[in-house]
XYZ file of C-alpha atoms in Angstrom:
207
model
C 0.000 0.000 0.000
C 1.294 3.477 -1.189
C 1.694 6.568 1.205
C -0.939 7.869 -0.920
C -3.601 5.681 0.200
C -3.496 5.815 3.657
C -6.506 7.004 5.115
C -5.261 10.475 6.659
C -9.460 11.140 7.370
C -9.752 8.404 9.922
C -11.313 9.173 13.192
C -8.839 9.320 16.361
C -9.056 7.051 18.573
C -9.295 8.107 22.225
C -10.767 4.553 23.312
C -14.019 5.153 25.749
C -13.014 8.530 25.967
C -16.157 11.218 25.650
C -15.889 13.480 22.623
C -15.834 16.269 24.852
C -11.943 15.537 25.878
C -10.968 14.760 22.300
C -12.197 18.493 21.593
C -10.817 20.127 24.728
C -6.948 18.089 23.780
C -7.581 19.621 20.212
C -8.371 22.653 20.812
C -5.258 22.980 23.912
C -2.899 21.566 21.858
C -3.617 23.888 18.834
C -3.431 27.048 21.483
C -0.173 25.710 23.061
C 0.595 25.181 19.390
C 0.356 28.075 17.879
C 1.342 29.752 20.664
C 4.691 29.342 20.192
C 4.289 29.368 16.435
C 4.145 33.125 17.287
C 6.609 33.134 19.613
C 9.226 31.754 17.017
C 7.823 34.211 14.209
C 8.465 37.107 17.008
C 11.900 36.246 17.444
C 12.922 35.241 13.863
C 11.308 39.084 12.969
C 13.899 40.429 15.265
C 16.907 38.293 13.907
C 17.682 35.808 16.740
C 17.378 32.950 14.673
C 18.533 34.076 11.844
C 22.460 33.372 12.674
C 24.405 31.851 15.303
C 25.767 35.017 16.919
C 22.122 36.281 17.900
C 20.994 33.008 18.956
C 24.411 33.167 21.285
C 23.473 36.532 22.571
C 19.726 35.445 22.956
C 20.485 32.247 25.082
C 23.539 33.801 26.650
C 21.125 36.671 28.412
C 19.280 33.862 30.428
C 22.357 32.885 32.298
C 22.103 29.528 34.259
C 18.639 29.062 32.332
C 20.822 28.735 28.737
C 20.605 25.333 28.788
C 17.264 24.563 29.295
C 16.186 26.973 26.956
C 18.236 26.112 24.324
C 16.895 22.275 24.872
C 13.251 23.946 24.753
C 13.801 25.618 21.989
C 15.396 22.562 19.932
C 12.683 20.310 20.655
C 10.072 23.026 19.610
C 11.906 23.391 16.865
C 11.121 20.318 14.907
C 7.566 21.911 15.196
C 8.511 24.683 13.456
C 10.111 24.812 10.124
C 11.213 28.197 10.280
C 13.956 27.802 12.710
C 17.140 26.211 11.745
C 18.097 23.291 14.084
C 21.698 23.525 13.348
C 22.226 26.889 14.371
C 20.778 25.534 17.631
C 23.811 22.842 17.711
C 26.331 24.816 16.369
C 25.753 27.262 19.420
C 24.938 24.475 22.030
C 28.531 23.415 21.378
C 30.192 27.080 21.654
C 28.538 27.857 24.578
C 28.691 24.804 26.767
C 31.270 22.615 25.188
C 30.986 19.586 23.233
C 29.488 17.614 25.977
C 27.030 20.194 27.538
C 26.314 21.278 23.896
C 25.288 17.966 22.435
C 23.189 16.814 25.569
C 20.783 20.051 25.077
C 20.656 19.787 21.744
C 20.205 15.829 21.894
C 17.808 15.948 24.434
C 15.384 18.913 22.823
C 15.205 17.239 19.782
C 14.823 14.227 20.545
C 11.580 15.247 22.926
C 10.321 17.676 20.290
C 10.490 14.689 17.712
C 8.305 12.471 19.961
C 6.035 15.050 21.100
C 5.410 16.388 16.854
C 4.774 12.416 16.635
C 2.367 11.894 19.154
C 0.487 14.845 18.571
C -0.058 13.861 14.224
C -0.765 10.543 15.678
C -3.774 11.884 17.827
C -4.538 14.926 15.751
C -3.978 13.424 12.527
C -3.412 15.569 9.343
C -5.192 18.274 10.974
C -1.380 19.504 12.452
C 0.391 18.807 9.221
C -2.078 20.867 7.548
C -0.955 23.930 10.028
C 2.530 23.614 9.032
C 3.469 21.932 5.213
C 1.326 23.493 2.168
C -0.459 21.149 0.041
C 2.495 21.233 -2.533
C 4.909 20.547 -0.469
C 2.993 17.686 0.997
C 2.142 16.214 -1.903
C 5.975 16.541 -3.117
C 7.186 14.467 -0.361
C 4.838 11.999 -0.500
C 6.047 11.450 -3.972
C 9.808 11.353 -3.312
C 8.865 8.873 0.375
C 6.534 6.574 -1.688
C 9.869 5.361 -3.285
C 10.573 4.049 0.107
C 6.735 2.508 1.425
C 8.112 -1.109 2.109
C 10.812 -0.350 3.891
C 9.682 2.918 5.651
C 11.618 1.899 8.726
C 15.205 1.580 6.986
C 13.981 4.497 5.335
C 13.135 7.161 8.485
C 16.467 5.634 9.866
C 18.765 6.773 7.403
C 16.705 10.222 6.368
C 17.037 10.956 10.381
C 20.608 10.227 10.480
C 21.465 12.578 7.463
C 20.938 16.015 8.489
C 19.744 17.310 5.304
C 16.761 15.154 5.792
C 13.381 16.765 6.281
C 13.038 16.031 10.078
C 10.040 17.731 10.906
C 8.615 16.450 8.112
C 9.029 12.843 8.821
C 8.310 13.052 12.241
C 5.075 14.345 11.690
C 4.053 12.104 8.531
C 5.415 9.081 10.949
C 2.990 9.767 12.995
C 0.414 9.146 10.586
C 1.216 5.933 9.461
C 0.794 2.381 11.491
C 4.465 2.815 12.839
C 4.413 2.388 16.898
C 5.543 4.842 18.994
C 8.098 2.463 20.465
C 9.634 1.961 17.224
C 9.722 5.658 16.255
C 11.228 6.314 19.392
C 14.396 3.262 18.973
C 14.691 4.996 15.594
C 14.938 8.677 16.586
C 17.294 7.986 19.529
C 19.381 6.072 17.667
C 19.908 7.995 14.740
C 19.898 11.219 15.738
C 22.928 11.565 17.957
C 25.747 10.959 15.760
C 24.881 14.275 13.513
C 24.698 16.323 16.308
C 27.748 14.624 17.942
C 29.792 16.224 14.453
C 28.387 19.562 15.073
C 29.550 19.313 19.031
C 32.975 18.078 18.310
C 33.677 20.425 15.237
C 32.526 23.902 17.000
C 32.576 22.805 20.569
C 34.419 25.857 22.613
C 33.621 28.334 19.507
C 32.924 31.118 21.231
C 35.646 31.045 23.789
């Protein structure tokens, strides 16, 4: 069965559930949603994402807080295609050295990409719809339908290459009959090692 035929229409499941807490998590996650959809348009209109020395600056002015906001900001990151993730890594690493660098980073994505799954899981292609236009959509579907019986080997590798589509996959994952479990072996397993490059090559940048 091709991408193209799943049934992205298909009722949620929320078990015995009344309807009345599948609309109040819809409508909660949307708010919390595009709440910091604005939030990241804010910022990007005032240039902190748009290269590594404001994003330094930006993270720098929290003081001990850095950390966890950079980790915050990289998992809601995968939500959000307009914010580069590497910048993210690249000044993880300056800041707080390889190691401190690549656990933020590693640990905010990784959370971002399970929370962007669960949420298309539950939501369906109501979220993707928020984020990807139809185009696009339909232009990965294209280029992933290449890969339908092996989708697993597939998300693997596109997750380990970091010109992959992250956001992307995790949300279309979430969409198809993969298990959370699964997803989850895949992300943590695949993800590191790109980020581990970006906190060995510009670890201590900025000192």
């Amino acid at each position: 069965m091709g991408f193209e035929e799943l049934d992205y229409g298909q009722p949620d499941d929320f078990g015995a559930k009344p309807k009345i807490a599948k609309r109040i998590l819809f409508v909660l996650s949307i708010l919390i949603f595009l709440g910091f959809g604005l939030f990241f348009v804010y910022q990007y209109s005032k240039g902190t994402f748009k290269d590594a020395d404001s994003f330094r600056d930006y993270i720098q002015s929290f003081g001990y807080f850095g950390p966890l906001l950079l980790s915050l900001i990289q998992c809601f990151k995968v939500m959000y295609a307009i914010v580069p993730g590497f910048i993210g890594c690249i000044v993880g690493a300056g800041l707080f050295g390889p190691l401190g660098g690549f656990v933020c980073n590693y640990v905010g994505i990784c959370l971002g990409s399970f929370i962007t799954f669960l949420l298309s899981k539950k939501l369906g292609i109501r979220m993707m719809r928020l984020i990807f236009s139809e185009k696009k959509f339909n232009s990965y579907i294209k280029w992933m339908n290449r890969w339908q019986r092996s989708y697993g080997v597939f998300l693997w590798i596109a997750i380990f290459l970091p010109i992959s589509p992250d956001d992307f996959l995790c949300y279309f994952s979430g969409l198809t009959d993969m298990k959370f479990k699964r997803f989850a072996i895949i992300i943590l397993t695949a993800k590191p090692w790109a980020i581990l490059a970006y906190s060995l090559i510009f670890g201590n940048l900025f000192e």
